[in-house]
N, CA and C of each residue as an Amber inpcrd file, in Angstrom:
protein
   618
 -30.0140000  12.6820000   8.3570000 -29.4700000  11.7470000   7.3830000
 -28.8780000  10.5440000   8.1190000 -28.7090000   9.3780000   7.4270000
 -28.1370000   8.1980000   8.0770000 -26.6670000   8.4270000   8.4220000
 -26.2020000   7.7160000   9.4720000 -24.8010000   7.8300000   9.8650000
 -23.8940000   7.3240000   8.7560000 -24.3200000   6.2690000   8.0850000
 -23.5850000   5.7580000   6.9290000 -24.5060000   4.8320000   6.1430000
 -24.0880000   4.5350000   4.9220000 -24.8230000   3.6200000   4.0510000
 -23.9560000   2.3940000   3.8320000 -24.5320000   1.2080000   4.0330000
 -23.8430000  -0.0480000   3.7590000 -24.3190000  -0.5430000   2.3980000
 -23.4260000  -0.5600000   1.4220000 -23.8030000  -0.8330000   0.0380000
 -23.3940000  -2.2450000  -0.3780000 -24.3900000  -3.0560000  -0.7080000
 -24.1240000  -4.3860000  -1.2640000 -24.9790000  -4.5730000  -2.5130000
 -24.3430000  -4.9040000  -3.6060000 -25.0190000  -5.0610000  -4.8930000
 -25.4210000  -6.5150000  -5.0800000 -26.5980000  -6.7240000  -5.6080000
 -27.0970000  -8.0680000  -5.8790000 -26.1390000  -8.8120000  -6.8120000
 -26.0190000 -10.1120000  -6.6030000 -25.0840000 -10.9210000  -7.3890000
 -25.4190000 -10.9490000  -8.8730000 -26.6700000 -10.6810000  -9.2320000
 -27.0520000 -10.7400000 -10.6430000 -26.8590000  -9.4040000 -11.3650000
 -26.2280000  -8.4390000 -10.6770000 -25.9370000  -7.1410000 -11.2830000
 -24.4320000  -6.8950000 -11.3210000 -24.0060000  -6.0450000 -12.2000000
 -22.6030000  -5.6360000 -12.2410000 -22.3100000  -4.7430000 -11.0310000
 -21.3960000  -5.1660000 -10.1790000 -21.0760000  -4.3900000  -8.9820000
 -20.5930000  -2.9940000  -9.3420000 -19.7400000  -2.9150000 -10.3490000
 -19.1670000  -1.6270000 -10.7330000 -20.2290000  -0.6620000 -11.2370000
 -21.0520000  -1.1150000 -12.1860000 -22.0390000  -0.2230000 -12.7910000
 -23.1680000   0.1290000 -11.8190000 -23.6190000  -0.8600000 -11.0500000
 -24.6930000  -0.5910000 -10.1010000 -24.2270000   0.3680000  -9.0010000
 -23.0090000   0.1740000  -8.5290000 -22.4810000   1.0600000  -7.4840000
 -22.3370000   2.4790000  -7.9970000 -21.8200000   2.6230000  -9.2110000
 -21.6780000   3.9740000  -9.7700000 -23.0410000   4.6570000  -9.9050000
 -24.0510000   3.8730000 -10.2570000 -25.3930000   4.4400000 -10.3790000
 -25.8970000   4.9220000  -9.0240000 -25.6290000   4.1570000  -7.9620000
 -26.0220000   4.5720000  -6.6110000 -25.3610000   5.8920000  -6.2370000
 -24.0780000   6.0120000  -6.5460000 -23.3650000   7.2450000  -6.1980000
 -23.8550000   8.4350000  -7.0130000 -24.2710000   8.1780000  -8.2460000
 -24.8710000   9.2470000  -9.0490000 -26.1630000   9.7430000  -8.4070000
 -26.9610000   8.8140000  -7.8930000 -28.2270000   9.1790000  -7.2380000
 -27.9530000   9.9610000  -5.9530000 -26.9960000   9.4950000  -5.1580000
 -26.6540000  10.1930000  -3.9170000 -26.2010000  11.6290000  -4.2130000
 -25.4080000  11.7850000  -5.2610000 -24.9320000  13.1150000  -5.6130000
 -26.0740000  13.9960000  -6.1150000 -26.9440000  13.4220000  -6.9450000
 -28.0640000  14.1850000  -7.4960000 -29.0280000  14.6430000  -6.4040000
 -29.1810000  13.8170000  -5.3800000 -30.0830000  14.1410000  -4.2750000
 -29.3830000  14.9220000  -3.1650000 -28.1190000  15.2540000  -3.3970000
 -27.3280000  16.0140000  -2.4200000 -27.2780000  15.3110000  -1.0610000
 -27.0960000  14.0010000  -1.1040000 -26.9770000  13.2030000   0.1200000
 -25.4950000  12.9910000   0.4160000 -25.0150000  13.6660000   1.4210000
 -23.5940000  13.6030000   1.7790000 -23.4250000  12.7500000   3.0280000
 -23.2260000  11.4610000   2.8230000 -23.0470000  10.5420000   3.9480000
 -22.0120000   9.4840000   3.5730000 -21.3880000   8.8920000   4.5560000
 -20.3640000   7.8830000   4.2930000 -20.9930000   6.6180000   3.7100000
 -20.2940000   6.0210000   2.7550000 -20.7570000   4.7810000   2.1260000
 -19.6910000   3.7060000   2.3160000 -20.0840000   2.5980000   2.9230000
 -19.1950000   1.4730000   3.1440000 -19.5940000   0.3440000   2.1920000
 -18.6400000  -0.1440000   1.4130000 -18.9160000  -1.2470000   0.4950000
 -18.9400000  -2.5650000   1.2620000 -20.0620000  -3.2850000   1.1800000
 -20.2070000  -4.5970000   1.8060000 -19.7940000  -5.6450000   0.7810000
 -18.5900000  -6.1840000   0.9690000 -18.0190000  -7.1130000  -0.0050000
 -18.1380000  -8.5450000   0.5160000 -18.8180000  -9.3970000  -0.2470000
 -18.9760000 -10.7980000   0.1230000 -18.1500000 -11.6820000  -0.7990000
 -17.5290000 -12.7130000  -0.2360000 -16.7300000 -13.6350000  -1.0360000
 -16.7790000 -15.0190000  -0.4210000 -16.6590000 -16.0480000  -1.2720000
 -16.6090000 -17.4210000  -0.7730000 -15.2340000 -18.0480000  -0.9930000
 -14.2540000 -17.2430000  -1.3990000 -12.9170000 -17.7790000  -1.6370000
 -12.1910000 -18.0520000  -0.3210000 -11.3030000 -19.0380000  -0.3620000
 -10.4540000 -19.3370000   0.7940000  -8.9960000 -19.0390000   0.4730000
  -8.7430000 -18.4600000  -0.7170000  -7.3850000 -18.1510000  -1.1530000
  -7.0760000 -16.6890000  -0.8690000  -5.9870000 -16.4400000  -0.1540000
  -5.6440000 -15.0700000   0.2290000  -5.3610000 -14.1870000  -0.9840000
  -4.6260000 -14.7160000  -1.9670000  -4.3240000 -13.9310000  -3.1590000
  -5.5940000 -13.6070000  -3.9420000  -6.5080000 -14.5680000  -4.0020000
  -7.7660000 -14.3640000  -4.7210000  -8.6150000 -13.3060000  -4.0300000
  -8.5930000 -13.3020000  -2.6990000  -9.3470000 -12.2910000  -1.9640000
  -8.8330000 -10.8910000  -2.2940000  -7.5250000 -10.7200000  -2.2640000
  -6.9480000  -9.4120000  -2.5740000  -7.2750000  -8.9900000  -4.0070000
  -7.2240000  -9.9500000  -4.9310000  -7.5370000  -9.6540000  -6.3350000
  -8.9870000  -9.2380000  -6.4950000  -9.8990000  -9.9810000  -5.8630000
 -11.3260000  -9.6510000  -5.9530000 -11.6170000  -8.2710000  -5.3730000
 -11.0470000  -7.9840000  -4.2210000 -11.2880000  -6.6900000  -3.5870000
 -10.7580000  -5.5490000  -4.4490000  -9.5920000  -5.7560000  -5.0430000
  -9.0350000  -4.7240000  -5.9020000  -9.8940000  -4.4600000  -7.1270000
 -10.3990000  -5.5390000  -7.7370000 -11.1980000  -5.4030000  -8.9540000
 -12.5770000  -4.8200000  -8.6690000 -13.2440000  -5.3140000  -7.6400000
 -14.6430000  -4.9540000  -7.4120000 -14.8210000  -3.7010000  -6.5500000
 -13.8790000  -3.4530000  -5.6390000 -14.0220000  -2.3200000  -4.7280000
 -12.9550000  -1.2500000  -4.9610000 -11.7480000  -1.6920000  -5.2760000
 -10.6320000  -0.7420000  -5.4150000 -10.8610000   0.3240000  -6.4620000
 -11.4080000  -0.0720000  -7.6130000 -11.6340000   0.9060000  -8.6750000
 -12.6340000   1.9680000  -8.2460000 -13.6310000   1.5840000  -7.4530000
 -14.6250000   2.5430000  -6.9630000 -14.0080000   3.4910000  -5.9420000
 -13.2720000   2.9290000  -4.9920000 -12.6510000   3.7680000  -3.9640000
 -11.6410000   4.7360000  -4.5750000 -10.9090000   4.2740000  -5.5910000
  -9.9160000   5.1430000  -6.2400000 -10.5750000   6.3470000  -6.9060000
 -11.8240000   6.1870000  -7.3170000 -12.5720000   7.2830000  -7.9520000
 -13.3300000   8.1340000  -6.9290000 -13.1220000   7.8420000  -5.6500000
 -13.7990000   8.6140000  -4.6150000 -15.2000000   8.1200000  -4.3080000
 -15.5470000   6.9480000  -4.8270000 -16.8870000   6.3990000  -4.6070000
 -16.8530000   5.4350000  -3.4250000 -16.9820000   5.9770000  -2.2330000
 -16.9960000   5.1440000  -1.0480000 -15.9810000   5.5930000  -0.0190000
 -16.1880000   5.1250000   1.2000000 -15.3420000   5.5400000   2.3130000
 -14.6960000   4.3760000   3.0520000 -15.0520000   3.1460000   2.6990000
 -14.4760000   2.0030000   3.3850000 -15.0360000   0.7130000   2.8410000
 -14.6110000  -0.4180000   3.4580000 -15.0510000  -1.7270000   2.9890000
 -15.3090000  -2.6340000   4.1880000 -16.3840000  -3.3990000   4.0970000
 -16.7190000  -4.4330000   5.0690000 -16.6320000  -5.7680000   4.3480000
 -15.7570000  -6.6520000   4.8210000 -15.5310000  -7.9360000   4.1650000
 -16.2790000  -9.0330000   4.9130000 -17.0860000  -9.8110000   4.1800000
 -17.8050000 -10.9370000   4.7610000 -17.4760000 -12.1900000   3.9570000
 -16.9300000 -13.1800000   4.6260000 -16.6070000 -14.4390000   3.9770000
 -17.7680000 -15.4060000   4.1520000 -18.2670000 -15.9480000   3.0450000
 -19.4260000 -16.8440000   3.0800000 -19.0050000 -18.2590000   2.6910000
 -19.9360000 -19.1970000   2.7910000 -19.6500000 -20.5750000   2.4060000
 -19.0100000 -21.3760000   3.5240000 -18.5300000 -22.5640000   3.1680000
 -17.9930000 -23.5020000   4.1470000 -16.4720000 -23.5450000   4.1670000
 -15.8170000 -22.6520000   3.4450000 -14.3540000 -22.6740000   3.3840000
 -13.7500000 -22.2000000   4.7080000 -12.4710000 -22.5320000   4.9080000
 -11.7650000 -22.1180000   6.1190000 -11.7400000 -20.5960000   6.1980000
 -12.2380000 -20.0200000   7.2970000 -12.2970000 -18.5530000   7.3770000
 -10.9260000 -17.9200000   7.5180000 -10.7920000 -16.7420000   6.9430000
  -9.5780000 -15.9620000   7.1410000  -9.5510000 -15.4430000   8.5750000
  -8.3530000 -15.2000000   9.0790000  -8.2520000 -14.6040000  10.4050000
  -8.6920000 -13.1480000  10.3460000  -9.1630000 -12.6400000  11.4710000
  -9.5730000 -11.2370000  11.5330000  -8.3930000 -10.3280000  11.2080000
  -7.1910000 -10.6990000  11.6970000  -6.0050000  -9.8770000  11.4440000
  -5.6820000  -9.8270000   9.9610000  -5.8270000 -10.9640000   9.2560000
  -5.5520000 -10.9780000   7.8230000  -6.5350000 -10.0870000   7.0720000
  -7.8050000 -10.1940000   7.3990000  -8.8220000  -9.3650000   6.7330000
  -8.5610000  -7.8870000   7.0130000  -8.1740000  -7.5770000   8.2470000
  -7.8750000  -6.1860000   8.6050000  -6.7000000  -5.6580000   7.7840000
  -5.6170000  -6.4330000   7.7230000  -4.4370000  -5.9870000   6.9850000
  -4.7140000  -5.8620000   5.4910000  -5.4770000  -6.8070000   4.9530000
  -5.8100000  -6.7500000   3.5220000  -6.6950000  -5.5450000   3.2160000
  -7.6230000  -5.2520000   4.1040000  -8.5110000  -4.0960000   3.9060000
  -7.7350000  -2.7870000   3.9880000  -6.8340000  -2.6860000   4.9600000
  -6.0210000  -1.4770000   5.0770000  -5.0970000  -1.3200000   3.8720000
  -4.5900000  -2.4360000   3.3540000  -3.7430000  -2.3670000   2.1540000
  -4.5340000  -1.8360000   0.9640000  -5.7950000  -2.2600000   0.8650000
  -6.6600000  -1.7510000  -0.2050000  -6.8580000  -0.2420000  -0.0620000
  -7.1510000   0.2080000   1.1520000  -7.3580000   1.6390000   1.3820000
  -6.0900000   2.4320000   1.0920000  -4.9360000   1.8660000   1.4420000
  -3.6900000   2.5710000   1.1650000  -3.4300000   2.6410000  -0.3360000
  -3.7040000   1.5330000  -1.0350000  -3.5210000   1.5290000  -2.4850000
  -4.4290000   2.5230000  -3.1900000  -5.5580000   2.8240000  -2.5670000
  -6.5120000   3.7930000  -3.1250000  -6.2430000   5.2100000  -2.6120000
  -5.1380000   5.3860000  -1.9020000  -4.7270000   6.6940000  -1.3670000
  -5.7670000   7.2700000  -0.3970000  -6.3490000   6.3780000   0.4130000
  -7.3600000   6.8270000   1.3660000  -6.8550000   6.8290000   2.8030000
  -5.9140000   5.9300000   3.1020000  -5.4010000   5.8440000   4.4630000
  -4.0260000   5.1970000   4.4460000  -3.0700000   5.8030000   5.1490000
  -1.7270000   5.2490000   5.2360000  -1.5590000   4.5190000   6.5590000
  -1.3100000   3.2190000   6.4890000  -1.1030000   2.4300000   7.6950000
   0.2510000   1.7240000   7.6880000   0.9960000   1.8770000   6.6100000
   2.3220000   1.2600000   6.5210000   3.1300000   2.0120000   5.4780000
   4.3770000   1.6250000   5.3340000   5.2680000   2.2690000   4.3770000
   4.8090000   1.9980000   2.9450000   4.9300000   3.0040000   2.1050000
   4.6620000   2.8480000   0.6690000   5.9890000   2.5820000  -0.0330000
   6.0280000   1.5590000  -0.8930000   7.2580000   1.2170000  -1.6040000
   7.0710000   1.4150000  -3.1120000   8.1100000   1.9760000  -3.7240000
   8.1460000   2.1490000  -5.1770000   9.3770000   1.4090000  -5.6760000
   9.2150000   0.5930000  -6.7010000  10.3500000  -0.1780000  -7.1970000
  10.3390000  -0.2030000  -8.7150000  11.5300000  -0.1850000  -9.3120000
  11.6110000  -0.3010000 -10.7650000  11.3350000  -1.7500000 -11.1570000
  10.9910000  -2.0250000 -12.4220000  10.6380000  -3.3770000 -12.8340000
  11.8330000  -4.3060000 -13.0100000  13.0470000  -3.7780000 -12.8970000
  14.2790000  -4.5500000 -13.0690000  14.5670000  -4.7560000 -14.5590000
  15.8400000  -4.6740000 -14.9060000  16.2740000  -4.8840000 -16.2860000
  17.7490000  -5.2550000 -16.2640000  18.3710000  -5.2760000 -17.4200000
  19.7760000  -5.6590000 -17.5130000  20.7270000  -4.6950000 -16.8370000
  20.2570000  -3.4820000 -16.5530000  21.1180000  -2.4940000 -15.8930000
  21.0860000  -2.6090000 -14.3660000  20.1850000  -3.4170000 -13.8350000
  20.0460000  -3.5290000 -12.3830000  21.3430000  -4.0230000 -11.7570000
  21.8010000  -3.3470000 -10.7090000  23.1200000  -3.6020000 -10.1320000
  23.0700000  -4.3970000  -8.8290000  21.8880000  -4.8680000  -8.4380000
  21.7820000  -5.7400000  -7.2690000  20.5350000  -6.5970000  -7.4150000
  20.3950000  -7.5830000  -6.5360000  19.2130000  -8.4570000  -6.5750000
  18.0170000  -7.6570000  -6.0790000  17.2150000  -7.1850000  -7.0080000
  16.1330000  -6.2620000  -6.6820000  15.0920000  -6.8960000  -5.7660000
  14.7360000  -8.1450000  -6.0430000  13.6920000  -8.7980000  -5.2630000
  14.1280000  -9.0250000  -3.8170000  15.3200000  -9.5850000  -3.6240000
  15.8060000  -9.8580000  -2.2720000  16.0560000  -8.5720000  -1.4980000
  16.6230000  -7.5690000  -2.1610000  16.9120000  -6.3060000  -1.4920000
  15.6330000  -5.5950000  -1.0770000  14.6500000  -5.5770000  -1.9740000
  13.3720000  -4.9550000  -1.6390000  12.7280000  -5.6520000  -0.4500000
  12.8190000  -6.9800000  -0.4070000  12.2590000  -7.7330000   0.7140000
  12.9430000  -7.3520000   2.0280000  14.2670000  -7.1820000   2.0010000
  14.9940000  -6.7900000   3.2070000  14.6000000  -5.3830000   3.6570000
  14.4520000  -4.4800000   2.6940000  14.0600000  -3.1090000   3.0240000
  12.6430000  -3.0790000   3.5860000  11.7470000  -3.8630000   2.9960000
  10.3710000  -3.9400000   3.5110000  10.3440000  -4.4830000   4.9340000
  11.1660000  -5.4830000   5.2060000  11.2180000  -6.0620000   6.5440000
  11.7040000  -5.0450000   7.5690000  12.6740000  -4.2090000   7.1710000
  13.2630000  -3.2420000   8.1030000  12.4490000  -1.9670000   8.2510000
  11.7410000  -1.5660000   7.2010000  11.1040000  -0.2450000   7.2090000
   9.6110000  -0.2770000   6.8910000   9.0010000  -1.4580000   6.8320000
   7.6130000  -1.5580000   6.3690000   6.5570000  -1.1120000   7.3500000
   6.9530000  -0.6020000   8.5170000   5.9910000  -0.2490000   9.5700000
   5.8700000   1.2570000   9.7690000   6.1840000   2.0360000   8.7370000
   6.2440000   3.4940000   8.8840000   5.1450000   4.1760000   8.0640000
   3.9740000   4.3910000   8.6310000   2.8820000   5.0420000   7.8940000
   3.2900000   6.4340000   7.4130000   2.9410000   6.7330000   6.1710000
   3.2140000   8.0580000   5.6300000   4.5820000   8.2150000   5.0060000
   5.4190000   7.1690000   5.0680000   6.7630000   7.2230000   4.4890000
   6.7690000   6.4370000   3.1790000   7.4130000   7.0070000   2.1440000
   7.5610000   6.3230000   0.8670000   9.0360000   6.0670000   0.6000000
   9.3710000   4.8110000   0.3130000  10.7490000   4.4090000   0.0270000
  10.8090000   3.8600000  -1.3870000  11.7220000   4.3850000  -2.1950000
  11.9070000   3.9100000  -3.5620000  13.1590000   3.0400000  -3.6350000
  13.0450000   1.9100000  -4.3290000  14.1720000   0.9940000  -4.5220000
  14.4100000   0.8850000  -6.0190000  15.5430000   1.4170000  -6.4730000
  15.8280000   1.4940000  -7.8970000  17.1340000   0.7680000  -8.2220000
  17.0840000  -0.0670000  -9.2560000  18.2300000  -0.9110000  -9.5710000
  19.4040000  -0.2070000 -10.2040000  19.1970000   0.9790000 -10.7830000
  20.3030000   1.6910000 -11.4130000  20.0210000   3.1910000 -11.4140000
  21.0080000   3.9630000 -11.8240000  20.9110000   5.4180000 -11.7900000
  20.2250000   5.9850000 -13.0350000  20.0400000   5.1460000 -14.0770000
  19.5550000   5.6640000 -15.3570000  18.1440000   6.2380000 -15.2340000
  17.2130000   5.4270000 -14.7400000  15.8280000   5.8800000 -14.6050000
  15.4190000   6.1360000 -13.1700000  16.2710000   5.7230000 -12.2250000
  15.9180000   5.7950000 -10.8180000  15.4060000   7.1380000 -10.3330000
  16.1860000   8.2220000 -10.4740000  15.7520000   9.5180000  -9.9420000
  14.4160000   9.9950000 -10.4850000  14.1300000   9.7070000 -11.7530000
  12.8510000  10.1280000 -12.3120000  11.6940000   9.3140000 -11.7920000
  11.8840000   8.0040000 -11.6750000  10.8130000   7.1190000 -11.2360000
  10.4990000   7.2830000  -9.7560000  11.4790000   7.7780000  -8.9740000
  11.2530000   7.8800000  -7.5340000  11.0650000   9.3320000  -7.1030000
  10.6320000  10.1780000  -8.0170000  10.5670000  11.6190000  -7.7450000
   9.6910000  11.9700000  -6.5480000   8.6550000  11.1880000  -6.2920000
   7.7250000  11.5100000  -5.2000000   8.0500000  10.7860000  -3.9010000
   9.1310000  10.0040000  -3.8700000   9.4780000   9.2360000  -2.6810000
  10.1810000  10.1120000  -1.6490000  10.0330000   9.7360000  -0.3770000
  10.7590000  10.4280000   0.6900000  12.2230000  10.0120000   0.7040000
  12.4670000   8.7160000   0.4870000  13.8200000   8.1810000   0.5210000
  14.0380000   7.2730000  -0.6720000  15.2720000   7.2510000  -1.1700000
  15.6030000   6.4240000  -2.3180000  16.8310000   5.5800000  -2.0680000
  16.7830000   4.3510000  -2.5640000  17.8760000   3.3800000  -2.4750000
  18.2220000   3.0280000  -3.9130000  19.3800000   3.4920000  -4.4090000
  19.6720000   3.4120000  -5.8420000  21.0390000   2.7800000  -6.0790000
  21.0770000   1.7470000  -6.9310000  22.3450000   1.1520000  -7.3290000
  23.0780000   2.0550000  -8.3030000  24.3620000   2.3260000  -8.0410000
  25.1390000   3.2130000  -8.9070000  26.3280000   2.5050000  -9.5460000
  26.9690000   1.6280000  -8.7830000  28.0750000   0.8060000  -9.2580000
  27.8780000  -0.5970000  -8.6810000  28.4920000  -1.6030000  -9.2710000
  28.3720000  -2.9420000  -8.6860000  28.7920000  -2.9430000  -7.2150000
  27.8680000  -3.3480000  -6.3510000  28.1670000  -3.4090000  -4.9310000
  28.0940000  -2.0870000  -4.1980000  27.6930000  -1.0090000  -4.8910000
  27.6400000   0.3150000  -4.2760000  26.2370000   0.9120000  -4.4060000
  25.8050000   1.6050000  -3.3520000  24.4530000   2.1640000  -3.2950000
  24.5270000   3.6440000  -2.9320000  23.6960000   4.4460000  -3.5890000
  23.4960000   5.8390000  -3.1880000  22.1390000   5.9400000  -2.4930000
  22.0770000   6.7470000  -1.4440000  20.8200000   6.9820000  -0.7340000
  20.3570000   8.4110000  -0.9670000  19.0710000   8.5600000  -1.1960000
  18.4680000   9.8590000  -1.4890000  17.5050000  10.2620000  -0.3760000
  17.4390000  11.5680000  -0.1600000  16.3370000  12.1500000   0.6060000
  15.6090000  13.0660000  -0.3570000  14.3960000  12.7080000  -0.7270000
  13.7230000  13.4250000  -1.8040000  14.4890000  13.2190000  -3.0970000
  14.8380000  14.2880000  -3.7670000  15.5660000  14.2080000  -5.0340000
  17.0580000  14.4330000  -4.8620000  17.5140000  14.5310000  -3.6300000
  18.9100000  14.8650000  -3.3600000  19.6900000  13.6470000  -2.8590000
  20.8610000  13.4140000  -3.4580000  21.7520000  12.3630000  -2.9720000
  22.3800000  12.8430000  -1.6680000  22.2080000  12.0710000  -0.6030000
  22.7490000  12.4920000   0.6960000  23.8460000  11.5550000   1.2010000
  23.8850000  10.3240000   0.6670000  24.9710000   9.4040000   1.0190000
  25.3470000   8.6300000  -0.2380000  26.6470000   8.6390000  -0.5830000
  27.0850000   8.0600000  -1.8580000  28.0440000   6.8970000  -1.6320000
  27.9990000   5.9580000  -2.5610000  28.9660000   4.8700000  -2.5990000
  28.9660000   3.9760000  -1.3770000  27.8070000   3.7060000  -0.8040000
  27.7180000   2.8700000   0.3880000  27.8260000   1.3970000  -0.0210000
  28.6450000   0.6090000   0.6820000  28.7030000  -0.8270000   0.3750000
  27.3270000  -1.4680000   0.5090000  27.0030000  -2.3090000  -0.4540000
  25.6760000  -2.9140000  -0.4770000  25.3560000  -3.6690000   0.8050000
  26.3610000  -4.3050000   1.4030000  26.1320000  -5.1190000   2.6050000
  25.6020000  -4.3070000   3.7850000  25.8980000  -3.0120000   3.8100000
  25.4710000  -2.1800000   4.9380000  24.4600000  -1.1140000   4.5410000
  23.9970000  -1.1530000   3.2830000  23.1530000  -0.0660000   2.7700000
  21.7670000  -0.0390000   3.4070000  21.1980000  -1.2010000   3.7340000
  19.8670000  -1.2140000   4.3500000  19.9400000  -0.5750000   5.7360000
  20.9820000  -0.9200000   6.4980000  21.1560000  -0.3080000   7.8230000
  21.3760000   1.2000000   7.7060000  22.1090000   1.6080000   6.6820000
  22.3350000   3.0450000   6.4640000  21.0330000   3.7550000   6.1090000
  20.1660000   3.0620000   5.3650000  18.8630000   3.6380000   5.0260000
  18.0360000   3.8640000   6.2880000  18.0380000   2.8920000   7.1870000
  17.3140000   3.0330000   8.4520000  17.8480000   4.2310000   9.2310000
  19.1680000   4.3770000   9.2820000  19.7680000   5.4980000  10.0030000
  19.3920000   6.8260000   9.3560000  19.2850000   6.8370000   8.0330000
  18.9120000   8.0670000   7.3220000  17.4750000   8.4630000   7.6620000
  16.5870000   7.4810000   7.7050000  15.1970000   7.7600000   8.0670000
  15.1260000   8.3210000   9.4810000  15.9150000   7.7550000  10.3860000
  15.9600000   8.2660000  11.7590000  16.4950000   9.6930000  11.7820000
  17.5140000   9.9540000  10.9780000  18.1350000  11.2810000  10.9410000
  17.1410000  12.3630000  10.5480000  16.2110000  12.0260000   9.6700000
  15.2270000  13.0100000   9.2160000  13.9210000  12.9480000  10.0180000
  13.9620000  12.2630000  11.1510000  12.8330000  12.2930000  12.0800000
  11.5860000  11.5660000  11.6250000  11.7260000  10.5790000  10.7270000
  10.5540000   9.8740000  10.2060000  10.5100000   8.4090000  10.6460000
  11.3180000   8.0750000  11.6360000  11.3880000   6.6990000  12.1210000
  10.4680000   6.4980000  13.3240000   9.9010000   5.2980000  13.4280000
   9.1460000   4.8830000  14.6030000   9.4720000   3.4120000  14.8420000
   9.8100000   3.0740000  16.0870000  10.1260000   1.6910000  16.3990000
   8.9140000   0.7940000  16.1820000   9.1390000  -0.4270000  15.7840000
   8.0440000  -1.3490000  15.5250000   7.1920000  -1.5680000  16.7570000
   7.8330000  -1.7040000  17.9200000   7.0900000  -1.9560000  19.1490000
   6.1320000  -0.8140000  19.4610000   6.5950000   0.4220000  19.2590000
   5.7470000   1.5850000  19.5070000   4.5930000   1.6360000  18.5440000
   4.8710000   1.3360000  17.2690000   3.8230000   1.3990000  16.2500000
   2.7660000   0.3420000  16.4820000   3.1910000  -0.8940000  16.9050000
   2.2460000  -1.9790000  17.0520000   1.4010000  -1.8480000  18.2960000
   1.9020000  -1.0820000  19.3020000   1.1740000  -0.9780000  20.5520000
   0.1060000   0.0900000  20.5270000   0.0820000   0.8880000  19.4850000
  -0.8920000   1.9820000  19.4070000  -2.2560000   1.4540000  18.9690000
């Protein structure tokens, strides 16, 4: 059998329907080989690239139809850097639960009960802890829905009182009433305490 199949659908066909038909044929013929989606785009916009990949390839990968993606940028537009394409592709695979290459974040949508600036705080937490493959961190603005929404997270950062944060390990509160100004640093220390920390330099050099 072939080492892998590189799948590219003609532009005049529906990528989703044609790809699903190919996978039906492979299954019917009992052909068990890796399939890489060959994704072509002429966009020069980074957000548009991520959107296109999610719509055209992500839904297939999420259903188990495929093992990876090859991105080819066509046309005369300014090419994306190799590093950007690599990071965007890995983000797609992580979103499809196929490969963990960075921290997974869960956040509530924010509402009137939120007790801190959710957007800025999440950004700070991502900056400090975003390099930890296999770790899930939940950031919840209040105690009302937080524990339920972050049930599958390894660590939780939850607002409980104005200016105060509780930290969770799994579903258990392990540090309570931490001042907001030092809560991100306390979260990092908690991750280290449970043996799930890796320095950025070590992670990037691998």
